[in-house]
Short mmCIF file of C-alpha atoms in Angstrom, two decimals:
data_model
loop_
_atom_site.label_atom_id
_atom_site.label_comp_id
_atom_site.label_asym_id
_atom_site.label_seq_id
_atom_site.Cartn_x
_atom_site.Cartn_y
_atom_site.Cartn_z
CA UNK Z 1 -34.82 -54.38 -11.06
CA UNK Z 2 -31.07 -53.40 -10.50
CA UNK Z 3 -30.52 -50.49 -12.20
CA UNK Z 4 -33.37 -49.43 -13.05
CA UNK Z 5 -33.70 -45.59 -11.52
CA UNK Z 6 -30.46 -45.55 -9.41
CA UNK Z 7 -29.58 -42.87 -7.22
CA UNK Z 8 -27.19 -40.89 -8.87
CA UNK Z 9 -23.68 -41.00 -6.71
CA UNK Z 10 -22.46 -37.79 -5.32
CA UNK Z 11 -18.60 -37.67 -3.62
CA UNK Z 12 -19.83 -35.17 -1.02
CA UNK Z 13 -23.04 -35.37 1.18
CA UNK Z 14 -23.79 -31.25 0.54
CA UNK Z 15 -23.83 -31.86 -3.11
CA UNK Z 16 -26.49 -33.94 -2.70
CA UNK Z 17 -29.91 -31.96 -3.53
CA UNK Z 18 -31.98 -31.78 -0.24
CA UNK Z 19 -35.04 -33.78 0.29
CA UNK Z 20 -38.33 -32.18 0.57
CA UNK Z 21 -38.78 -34.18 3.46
CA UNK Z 22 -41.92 -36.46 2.45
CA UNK Z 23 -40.82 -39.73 3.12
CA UNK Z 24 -42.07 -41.95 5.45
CA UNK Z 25 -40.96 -44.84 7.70
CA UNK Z 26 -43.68 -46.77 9.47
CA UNK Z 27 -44.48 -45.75 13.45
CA UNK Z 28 -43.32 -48.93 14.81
CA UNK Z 29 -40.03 -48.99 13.11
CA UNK Z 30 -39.20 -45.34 14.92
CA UNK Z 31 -40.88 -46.84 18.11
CA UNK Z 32 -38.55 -49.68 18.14
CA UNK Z 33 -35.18 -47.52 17.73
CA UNK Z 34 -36.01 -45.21 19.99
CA UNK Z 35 -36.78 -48.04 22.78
CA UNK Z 36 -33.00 -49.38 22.21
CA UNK Z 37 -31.71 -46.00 22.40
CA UNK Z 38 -33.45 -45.81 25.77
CA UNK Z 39 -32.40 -49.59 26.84
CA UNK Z 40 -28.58 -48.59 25.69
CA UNK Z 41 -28.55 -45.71 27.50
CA UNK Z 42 -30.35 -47.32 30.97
CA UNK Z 43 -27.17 -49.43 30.81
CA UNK Z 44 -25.22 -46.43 31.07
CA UNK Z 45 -26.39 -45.03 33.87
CA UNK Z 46 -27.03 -45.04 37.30
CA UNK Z 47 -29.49 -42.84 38.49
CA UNK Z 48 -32.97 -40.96 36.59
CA UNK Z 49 -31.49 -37.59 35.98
CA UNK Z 50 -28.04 -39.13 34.20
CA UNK Z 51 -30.58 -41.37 32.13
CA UNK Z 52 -32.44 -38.16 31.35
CA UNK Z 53 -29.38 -36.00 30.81
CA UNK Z 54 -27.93 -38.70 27.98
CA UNK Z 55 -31.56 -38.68 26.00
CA UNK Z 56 -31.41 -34.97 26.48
CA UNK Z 57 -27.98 -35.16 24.74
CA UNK Z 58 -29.24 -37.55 21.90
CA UNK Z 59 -32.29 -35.03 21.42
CA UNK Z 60 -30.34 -31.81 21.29
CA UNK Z 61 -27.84 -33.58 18.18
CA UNK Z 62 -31.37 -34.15 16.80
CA UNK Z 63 -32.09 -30.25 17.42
CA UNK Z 64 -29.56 -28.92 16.11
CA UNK Z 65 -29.48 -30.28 12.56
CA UNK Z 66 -33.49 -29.79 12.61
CA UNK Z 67 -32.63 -26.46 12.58
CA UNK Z 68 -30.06 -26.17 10.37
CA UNK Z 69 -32.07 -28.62 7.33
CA UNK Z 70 -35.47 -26.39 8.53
CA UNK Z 71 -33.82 -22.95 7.76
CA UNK Z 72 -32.84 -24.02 4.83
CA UNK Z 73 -35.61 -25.96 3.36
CA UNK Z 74 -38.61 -24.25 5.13
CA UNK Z 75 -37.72 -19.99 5.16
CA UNK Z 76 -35.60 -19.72 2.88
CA UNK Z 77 -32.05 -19.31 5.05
CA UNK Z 78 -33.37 -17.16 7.63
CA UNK Z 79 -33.64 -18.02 10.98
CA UNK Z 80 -36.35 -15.97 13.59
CA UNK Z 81 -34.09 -13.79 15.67
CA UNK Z 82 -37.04 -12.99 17.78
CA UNK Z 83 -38.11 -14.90 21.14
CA UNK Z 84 -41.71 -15.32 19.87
CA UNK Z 85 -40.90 -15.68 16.35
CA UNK Z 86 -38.26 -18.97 17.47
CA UNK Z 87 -40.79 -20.70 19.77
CA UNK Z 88 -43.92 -20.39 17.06
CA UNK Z 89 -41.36 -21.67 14.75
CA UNK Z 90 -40.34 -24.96 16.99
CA UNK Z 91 -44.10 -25.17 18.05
CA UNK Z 92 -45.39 -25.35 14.93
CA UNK Z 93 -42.51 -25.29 11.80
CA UNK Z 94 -40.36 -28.02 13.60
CA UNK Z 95 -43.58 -30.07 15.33
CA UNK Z 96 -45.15 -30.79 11.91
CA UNK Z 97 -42.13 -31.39 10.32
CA UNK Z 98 -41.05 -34.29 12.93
CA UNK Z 99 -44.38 -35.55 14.55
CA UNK Z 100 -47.00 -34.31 11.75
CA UNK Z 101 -48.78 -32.08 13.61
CA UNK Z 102 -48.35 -28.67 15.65
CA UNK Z 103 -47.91 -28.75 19.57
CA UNK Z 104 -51.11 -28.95 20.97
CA UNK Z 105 -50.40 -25.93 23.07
CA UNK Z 106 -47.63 -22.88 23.63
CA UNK Z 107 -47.93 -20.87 26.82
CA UNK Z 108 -46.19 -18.68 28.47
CA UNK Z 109 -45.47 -18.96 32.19
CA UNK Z 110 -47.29 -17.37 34.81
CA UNK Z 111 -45.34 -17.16 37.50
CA UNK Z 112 -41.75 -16.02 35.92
CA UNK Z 113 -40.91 -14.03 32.73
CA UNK Z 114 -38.46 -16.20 31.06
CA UNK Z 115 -40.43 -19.24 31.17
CA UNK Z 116 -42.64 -21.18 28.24
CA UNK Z 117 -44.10 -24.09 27.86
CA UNK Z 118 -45.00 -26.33 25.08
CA UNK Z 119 -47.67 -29.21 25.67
CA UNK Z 120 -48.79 -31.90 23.32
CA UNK Z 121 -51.32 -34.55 24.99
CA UNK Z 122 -49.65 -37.31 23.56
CA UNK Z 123 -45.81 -36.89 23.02
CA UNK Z 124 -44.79 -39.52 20.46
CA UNK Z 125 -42.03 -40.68 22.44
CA UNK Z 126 -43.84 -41.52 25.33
CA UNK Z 127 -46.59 -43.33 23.18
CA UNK Z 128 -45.57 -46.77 24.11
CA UNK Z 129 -43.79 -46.31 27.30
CA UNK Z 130 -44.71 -46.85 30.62
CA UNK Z 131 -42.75 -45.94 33.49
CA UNK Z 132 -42.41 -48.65 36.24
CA UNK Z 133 -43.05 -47.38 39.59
CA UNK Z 134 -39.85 -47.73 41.16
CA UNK Z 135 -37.92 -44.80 38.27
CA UNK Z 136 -39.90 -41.98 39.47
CA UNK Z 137 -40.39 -38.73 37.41
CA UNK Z 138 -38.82 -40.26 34.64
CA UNK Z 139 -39.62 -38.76 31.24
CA UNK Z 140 -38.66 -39.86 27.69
CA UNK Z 141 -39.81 -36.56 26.93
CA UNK Z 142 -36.35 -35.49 27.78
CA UNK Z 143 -35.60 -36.55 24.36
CA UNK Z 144 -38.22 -34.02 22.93
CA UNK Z 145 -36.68 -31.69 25.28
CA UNK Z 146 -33.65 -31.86 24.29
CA UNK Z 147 -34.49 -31.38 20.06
CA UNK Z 148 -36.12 -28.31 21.22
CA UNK Z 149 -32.97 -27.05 23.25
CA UNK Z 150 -30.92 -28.04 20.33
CA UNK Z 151 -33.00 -26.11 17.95
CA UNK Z 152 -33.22 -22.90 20.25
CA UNK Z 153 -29.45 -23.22 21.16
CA UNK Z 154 -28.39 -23.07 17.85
CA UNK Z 155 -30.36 -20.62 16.92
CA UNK Z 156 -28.83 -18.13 19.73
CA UNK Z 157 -31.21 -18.68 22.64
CA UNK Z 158 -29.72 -20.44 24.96
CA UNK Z 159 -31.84 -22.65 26.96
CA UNK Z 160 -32.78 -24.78 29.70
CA UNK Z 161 -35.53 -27.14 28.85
CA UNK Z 162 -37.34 -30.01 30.65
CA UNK Z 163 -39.94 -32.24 30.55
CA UNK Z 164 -42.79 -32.85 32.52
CA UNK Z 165 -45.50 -35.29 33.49
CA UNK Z 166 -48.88 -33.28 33.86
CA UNK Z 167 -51.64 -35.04 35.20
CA UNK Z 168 -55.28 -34.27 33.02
CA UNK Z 169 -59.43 -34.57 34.11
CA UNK Z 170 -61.09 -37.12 32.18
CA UNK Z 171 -58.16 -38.94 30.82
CA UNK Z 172 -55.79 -41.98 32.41
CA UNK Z 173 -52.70 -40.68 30.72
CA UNK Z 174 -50.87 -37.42 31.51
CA UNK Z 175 -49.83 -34.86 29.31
CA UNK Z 176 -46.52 -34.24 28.40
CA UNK Z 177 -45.69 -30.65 28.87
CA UNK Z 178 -41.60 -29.11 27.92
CA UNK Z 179 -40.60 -26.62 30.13
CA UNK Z 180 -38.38 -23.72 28.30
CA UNK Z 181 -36.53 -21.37 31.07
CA UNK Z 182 -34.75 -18.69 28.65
CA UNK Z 183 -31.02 -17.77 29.75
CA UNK Z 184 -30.99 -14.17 31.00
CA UNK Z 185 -29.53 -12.64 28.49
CA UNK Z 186 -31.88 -14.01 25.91
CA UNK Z 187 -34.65 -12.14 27.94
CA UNK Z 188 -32.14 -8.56 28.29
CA UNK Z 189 -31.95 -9.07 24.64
CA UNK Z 190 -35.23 -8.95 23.89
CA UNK Z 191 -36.04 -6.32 25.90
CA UNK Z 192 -33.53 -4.32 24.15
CA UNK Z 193 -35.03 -5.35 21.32
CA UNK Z 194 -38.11 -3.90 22.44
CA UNK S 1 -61.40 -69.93 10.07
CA UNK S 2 -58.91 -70.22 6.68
CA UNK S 3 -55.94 -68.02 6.76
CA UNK S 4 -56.06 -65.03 5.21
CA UNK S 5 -53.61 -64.14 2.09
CA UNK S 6 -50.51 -62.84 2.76
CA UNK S 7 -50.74 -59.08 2.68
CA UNK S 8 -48.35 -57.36 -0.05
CA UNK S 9 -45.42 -54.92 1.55
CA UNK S 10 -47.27 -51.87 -0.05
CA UNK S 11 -50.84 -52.65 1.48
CA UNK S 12 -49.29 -53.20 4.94
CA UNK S 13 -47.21 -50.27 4.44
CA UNK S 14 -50.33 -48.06 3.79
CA UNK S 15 -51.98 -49.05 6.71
CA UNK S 16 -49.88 -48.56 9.25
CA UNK S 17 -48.95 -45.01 11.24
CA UNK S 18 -45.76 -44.15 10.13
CA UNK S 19 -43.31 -41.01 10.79
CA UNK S 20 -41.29 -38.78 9.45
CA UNK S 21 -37.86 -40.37 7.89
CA UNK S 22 -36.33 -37.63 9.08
CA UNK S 23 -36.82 -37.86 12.65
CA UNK S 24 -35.74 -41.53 12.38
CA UNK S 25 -32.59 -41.02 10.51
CA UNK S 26 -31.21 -37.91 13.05
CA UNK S 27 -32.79 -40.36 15.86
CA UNK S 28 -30.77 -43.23 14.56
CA UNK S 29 -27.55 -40.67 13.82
CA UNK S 30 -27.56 -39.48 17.50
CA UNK S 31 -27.51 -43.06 18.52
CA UNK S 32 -24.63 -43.45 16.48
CA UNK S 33 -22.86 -40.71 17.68
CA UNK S 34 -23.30 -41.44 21.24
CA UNK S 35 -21.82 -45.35 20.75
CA UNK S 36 -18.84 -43.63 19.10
CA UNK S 37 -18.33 -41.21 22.07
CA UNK S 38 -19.05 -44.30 24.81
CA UNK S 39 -17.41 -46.98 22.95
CA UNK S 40 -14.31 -44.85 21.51
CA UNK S 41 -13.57 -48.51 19.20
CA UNK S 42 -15.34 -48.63 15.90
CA UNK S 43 -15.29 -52.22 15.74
CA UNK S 44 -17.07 -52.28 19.60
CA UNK S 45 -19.83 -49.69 17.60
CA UNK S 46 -20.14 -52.37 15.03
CA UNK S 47 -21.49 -55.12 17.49
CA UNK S 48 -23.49 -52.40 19.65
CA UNK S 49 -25.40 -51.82 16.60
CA UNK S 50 -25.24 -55.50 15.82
CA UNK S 51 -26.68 -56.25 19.37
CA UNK S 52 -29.24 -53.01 19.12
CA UNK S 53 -30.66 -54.42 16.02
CA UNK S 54 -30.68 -58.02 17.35
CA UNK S 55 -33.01 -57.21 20.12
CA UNK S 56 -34.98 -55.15 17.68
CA UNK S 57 -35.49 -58.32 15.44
CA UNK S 58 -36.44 -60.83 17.91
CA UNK S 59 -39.66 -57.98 18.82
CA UNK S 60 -40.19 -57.01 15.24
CA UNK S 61 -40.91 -60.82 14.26
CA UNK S 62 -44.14 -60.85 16.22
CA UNK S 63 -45.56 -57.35 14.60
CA UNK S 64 -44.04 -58.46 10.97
CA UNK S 65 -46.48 -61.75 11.60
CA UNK S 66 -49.45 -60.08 12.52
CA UNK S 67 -49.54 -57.87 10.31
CA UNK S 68 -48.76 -59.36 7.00
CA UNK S 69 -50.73 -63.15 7.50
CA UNK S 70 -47.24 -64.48 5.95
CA UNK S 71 -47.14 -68.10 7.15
CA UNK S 72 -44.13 -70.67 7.06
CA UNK S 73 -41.98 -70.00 4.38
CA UNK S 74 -41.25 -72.84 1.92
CA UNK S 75 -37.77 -72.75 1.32
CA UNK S 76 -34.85 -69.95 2.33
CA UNK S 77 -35.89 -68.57 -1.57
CA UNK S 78 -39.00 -67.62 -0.34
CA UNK S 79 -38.05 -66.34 2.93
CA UNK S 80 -35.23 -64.08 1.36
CA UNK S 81 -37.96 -62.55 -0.92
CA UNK S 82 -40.24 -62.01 1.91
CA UNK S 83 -37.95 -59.99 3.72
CA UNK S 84 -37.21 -57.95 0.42
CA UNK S 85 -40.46 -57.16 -0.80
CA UNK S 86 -42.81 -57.20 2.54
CA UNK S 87 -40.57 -56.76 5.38
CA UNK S 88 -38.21 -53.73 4.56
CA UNK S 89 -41.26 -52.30 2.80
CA UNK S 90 -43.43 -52.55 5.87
CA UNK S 91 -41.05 -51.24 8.39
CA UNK S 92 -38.88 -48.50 6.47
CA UNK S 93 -41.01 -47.99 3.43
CA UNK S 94 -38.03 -49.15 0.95
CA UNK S 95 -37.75 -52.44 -1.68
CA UNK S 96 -34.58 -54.37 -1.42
CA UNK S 97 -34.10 -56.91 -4.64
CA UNK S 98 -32.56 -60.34 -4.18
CA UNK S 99 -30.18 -61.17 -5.96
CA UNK S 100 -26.41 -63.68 -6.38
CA UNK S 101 -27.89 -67.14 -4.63
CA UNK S 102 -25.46 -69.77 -4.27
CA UNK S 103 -25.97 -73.25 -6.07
CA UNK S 104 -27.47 -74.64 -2.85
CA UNK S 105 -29.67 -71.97 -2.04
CA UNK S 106 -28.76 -71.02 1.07
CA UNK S 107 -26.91 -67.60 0.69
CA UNK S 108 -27.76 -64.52 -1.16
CA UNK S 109 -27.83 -61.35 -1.41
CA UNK S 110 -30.54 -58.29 -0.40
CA UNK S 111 -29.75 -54.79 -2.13
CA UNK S 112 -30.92 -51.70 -1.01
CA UNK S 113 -30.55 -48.90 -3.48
CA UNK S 114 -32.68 -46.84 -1.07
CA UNK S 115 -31.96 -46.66 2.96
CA UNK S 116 -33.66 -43.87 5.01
CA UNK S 117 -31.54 -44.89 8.11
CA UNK S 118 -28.61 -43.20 5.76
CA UNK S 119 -30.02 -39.69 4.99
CA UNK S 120 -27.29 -36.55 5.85
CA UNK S 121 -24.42 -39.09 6.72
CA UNK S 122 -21.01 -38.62 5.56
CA UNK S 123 -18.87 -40.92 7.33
CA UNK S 124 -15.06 -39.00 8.21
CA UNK S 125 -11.46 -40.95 7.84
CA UNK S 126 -11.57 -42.03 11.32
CA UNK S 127 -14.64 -44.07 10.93
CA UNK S 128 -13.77 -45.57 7.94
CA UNK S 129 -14.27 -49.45 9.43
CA UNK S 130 -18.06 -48.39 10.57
CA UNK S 131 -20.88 -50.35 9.28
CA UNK S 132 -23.05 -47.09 9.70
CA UNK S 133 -26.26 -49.59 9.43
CA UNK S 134 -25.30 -52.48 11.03
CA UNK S 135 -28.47 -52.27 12.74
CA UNK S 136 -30.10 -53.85 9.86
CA UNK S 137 -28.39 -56.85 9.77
CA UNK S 138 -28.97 -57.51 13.58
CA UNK S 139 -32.83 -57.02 12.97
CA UNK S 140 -32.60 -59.55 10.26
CA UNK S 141 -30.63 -62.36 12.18
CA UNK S 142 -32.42 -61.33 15.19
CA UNK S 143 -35.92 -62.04 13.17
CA UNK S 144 -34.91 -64.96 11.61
CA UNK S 145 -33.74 -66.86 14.47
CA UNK S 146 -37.34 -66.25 15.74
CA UNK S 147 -38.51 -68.37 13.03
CA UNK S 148 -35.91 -70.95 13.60
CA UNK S 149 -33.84 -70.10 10.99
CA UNK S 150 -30.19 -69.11 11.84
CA UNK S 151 -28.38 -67.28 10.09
CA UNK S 152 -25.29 -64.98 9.18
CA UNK S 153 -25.40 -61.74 7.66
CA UNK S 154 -22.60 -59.37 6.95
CA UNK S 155 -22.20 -56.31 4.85
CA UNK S 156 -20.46 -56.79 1.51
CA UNK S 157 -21.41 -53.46 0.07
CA UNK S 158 -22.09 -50.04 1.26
CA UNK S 159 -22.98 -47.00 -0.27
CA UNK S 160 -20.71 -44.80 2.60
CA UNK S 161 -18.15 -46.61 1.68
CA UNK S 162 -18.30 -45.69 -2.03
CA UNK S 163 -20.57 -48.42 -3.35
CA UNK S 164 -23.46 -48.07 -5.58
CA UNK S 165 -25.52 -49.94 -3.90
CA UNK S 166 -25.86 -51.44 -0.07
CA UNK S 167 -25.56 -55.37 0.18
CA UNK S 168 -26.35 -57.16 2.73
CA UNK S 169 -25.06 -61.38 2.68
CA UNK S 170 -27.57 -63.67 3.82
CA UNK S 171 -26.27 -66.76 4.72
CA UNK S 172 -28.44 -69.66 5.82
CA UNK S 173 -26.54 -71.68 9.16
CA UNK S 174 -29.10 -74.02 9.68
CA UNK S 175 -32.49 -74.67 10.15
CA UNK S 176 -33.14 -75.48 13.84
CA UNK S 177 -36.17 -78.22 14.15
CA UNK S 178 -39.02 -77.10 16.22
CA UNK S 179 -38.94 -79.00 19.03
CA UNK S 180 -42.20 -80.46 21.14
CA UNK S 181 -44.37 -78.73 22.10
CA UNK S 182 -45.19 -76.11 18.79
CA UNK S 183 -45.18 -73.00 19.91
CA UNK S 184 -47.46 -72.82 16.30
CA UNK S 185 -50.86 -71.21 16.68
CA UNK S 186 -52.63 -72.68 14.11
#
C-alpha cells in the first residue's frame, strides 16, 4: 500500500537516524555483486597482483566507513588506540557485524614482531569461487584484506595487509588466512606506549 | 510428480542464508566509486551498472526458479507482481508495489519505498545525472529476457534525486516465441 508507513524524507544523509544494522539481504544476492565487481575489475587489468590491488582498493572504501558507522554505533565514539585493543575489535566487533560471526582465529606471528594474522576457514568471499589454474595465488580475499586495512588505516595504524591461501589436514578447501604487517611506527608507538 | 505451489517472497526469504545489508550496500558503493574513478562519464557509469546488473539477471533467473516453484506467468500482470512481491523480497529482503499500468497492459510501474543498495549515499552536484541503482533495472531486463520476455526499464523516480519514492518503468517490448526445441523441463 503506497503510503502506508513511508520513510520520512530527510535533505541531508547525516540527519538521517542510523540503523542498528539488522537488516538482511539474502547470501546470493551479495554473492552475485561481488562476482561482477570481480568480472569488472578482471577487465581492468592485466596481471594477478593489479587484479588484487583494485579489490584491495574496493575493500579498504569498505573499511573505512566500517569504521567510522562501528565507532559510532557499537562504543559509543571511541575508537581502540591500542594495537591489541584495534585487532580484537576488527576480529571480532567488525567480523560479526559484516559476516555474522567472529574470525575463526587471531594470531600473532612467530617469526617477526609486527606481524598478525587473522584466519577464518571459510572467508565469505571466497565461498563460491574457484580459482582456475592458470591465475595462480589469486585471492578474493584481497577484498577482506583490504576492509581490514581500511579499518586499521583509519583508525591510525597504518598497514600492510594480504591474503593468503593456507592449505588444511582433513579438508579439500584451504583456509583463508589475512596477513597484517604493522608500519614501524605503529610498533615504536606501542612500545612507547608500553 | 505435480508441481509444487509457488513459494511466497517471505517463505523463500526465510530460508535462504542471507548477509548483512550493510556489507552489501558499502560493497555495492565501492563498486560505484571505482566506475566513477575508471569511467570519469556519468552517463558511461549508467550503462556499466546497466551491463553489471544485466549479467546479474540472466544468472539470477535460474536461482529465482528454483527456489520459488513459480511457473509460466499468465500475462505481463502477473509477471510484474511476481517480481514485486517474490523476487525483490527473495533477493534483497524489500516489497516493491505495482502500480500506473497502461490500458494495454504492457507497462507499469514497480515502487520501492525501501532499497538497501541505497543506505549512507548522498549523491554530490557532480553526479547529479547518476542512476545510483541502475543495477536493478539491468537485473530485471537481464531476468526477463531469460524468460523470453523483453523488455525496457528506465528510472522515472528516485529517492537521491529528491523523490519520495524509487520507480522503476517496466515496459513490455515483446514477447519472443519459444522456438523448437523447449528448453522447458517439465
Amino acid at each position: 500500500m503506497i503510503g502506508a508507513g513511508k520513510m520520512k524524507q530527510y535533505g541531508n544523509v547525516l540527519e538521517k537516524p542510523l540503523s542498528k544494522g539488522r537488516h538482511e539481504v539474502s547470501l546470493s544476492a551479495f554473492a552475485f555483486l561481488f562476482s561482477e565487481l570481480v568480472q569488472y575489475n578482471q577487465t581492468q587489468v592485466d596481471n594477478i597482483a593489479e587484479l588484487e590491488r583494485r579489490l584491495e582498493d574496493a575493500g579498504y572504501a569498505v573499511g573505512a566507513r566500517v569504521l567510522e558507522l562501528l565507532c559510532h554505533r557499537e562504543k559509543g565514539n571511541r575508537r581502540e588506540t591500542r594495537l591489541l585493543g584495534i585487532l580484537s575489535f576488527v576480529h571480532s566487533t567488525v567480523w560479526k557485524v559484516l559476516f555474522g560471526k567472529v574470525a575463526d582465529s587471531l594470531e600473532k606471528g612467530t617469526e617477526h614482531e609486527d606481524e598478525y594474522m587473522i584466519s577464518e576457514k571459510e572467508l565469505l568471499v571466497n565461498r563460491f569461487i574457484s580459482i582456475p589454474k592458470d591465475m595462480g595465488t589469486f585471492n578474493c580475499g584481497a577484498f577482506v584484506a583490504g576492509i581490514v586495512r581500511g579499518v586499521l588505516d583509519s583508525a591510525g595504524f597504518p598497514a600492510v595487509v594480504t591474503a593468503h591461501f593456507v592449505p588444511m589436514e582433513r579438508s579439500q578447501r584451504p583456509r583463508t588466512t589475512i596477513l597484517i604487517k604493522f608500519a614501524e611506527e605503529v610498533i615504536k608507538r606501542e612500545a612507547r606506549l608500553g | 510428480m505435480a508441481p509444487l505451489p509457488p513459494r511466497s517472497g517471505d517463505a523463500v526469504f526465510a530460508n535462504v542464508e542471507h548477509v548483512n545489508a550493510e556489507l552489501f550496500s558499502l560493497t555495492y558503493g565501492a563498486i560505484v566509486r571505482q566506475l566513477l574513478t575508471d569511467l570519469e562519464e556519468v552517463d558511461e557509469v549508467n550503462k556499466q551498472l546497466d551491463q553489471m546488473g544485466y549479467n546479474i539477471g540472466i544468472r539470477l533467473i535460474d536461482e529465482f526458479l528454483a527456489k520459488s516453484n513459480v511457473s509460466r506467468c499468465a500475462d505481463f500482470r502477473e509477471t510484474a507482481d511476481v517480481i514485486a512481491k517474490v523476487g525483490f523480497k527473495m533477493f534483497l529482503g524489500v516489497t516493491a508495489s505495482v502500480a500506473n499500468w497502461d490500458t494495454e497492459g504492457t507497462s507499469c510501474s514497480l515502487i520501492l519505498e525501501d532499497n538497501p543498495l541505497v543506505d549512507f549515499v548522498e549523491l554530490p552536484d557532480t553526479c547529479q545525472g547518476l542512476y545510483y541503482c541502475n543495477i536493478l533495472s539491468g537485473v530485471i531486463r537481464g531476468a526477463l529476457e531469460m524468460v523470453s520476455m523483453k523488455t525496457e526499464v528506465t528510472w522515472v523516480r528516485d529517492m537521491l534525486h529528491g523523490d519520495d519514492v524509487y520507480e522503476l518503468r517496466v515496459k513490455l517490448l515483446k514477447q519472443v516465441p519459444e522456438e523448437y526445441p523447449y528448453k522447458d523441463d517439465d
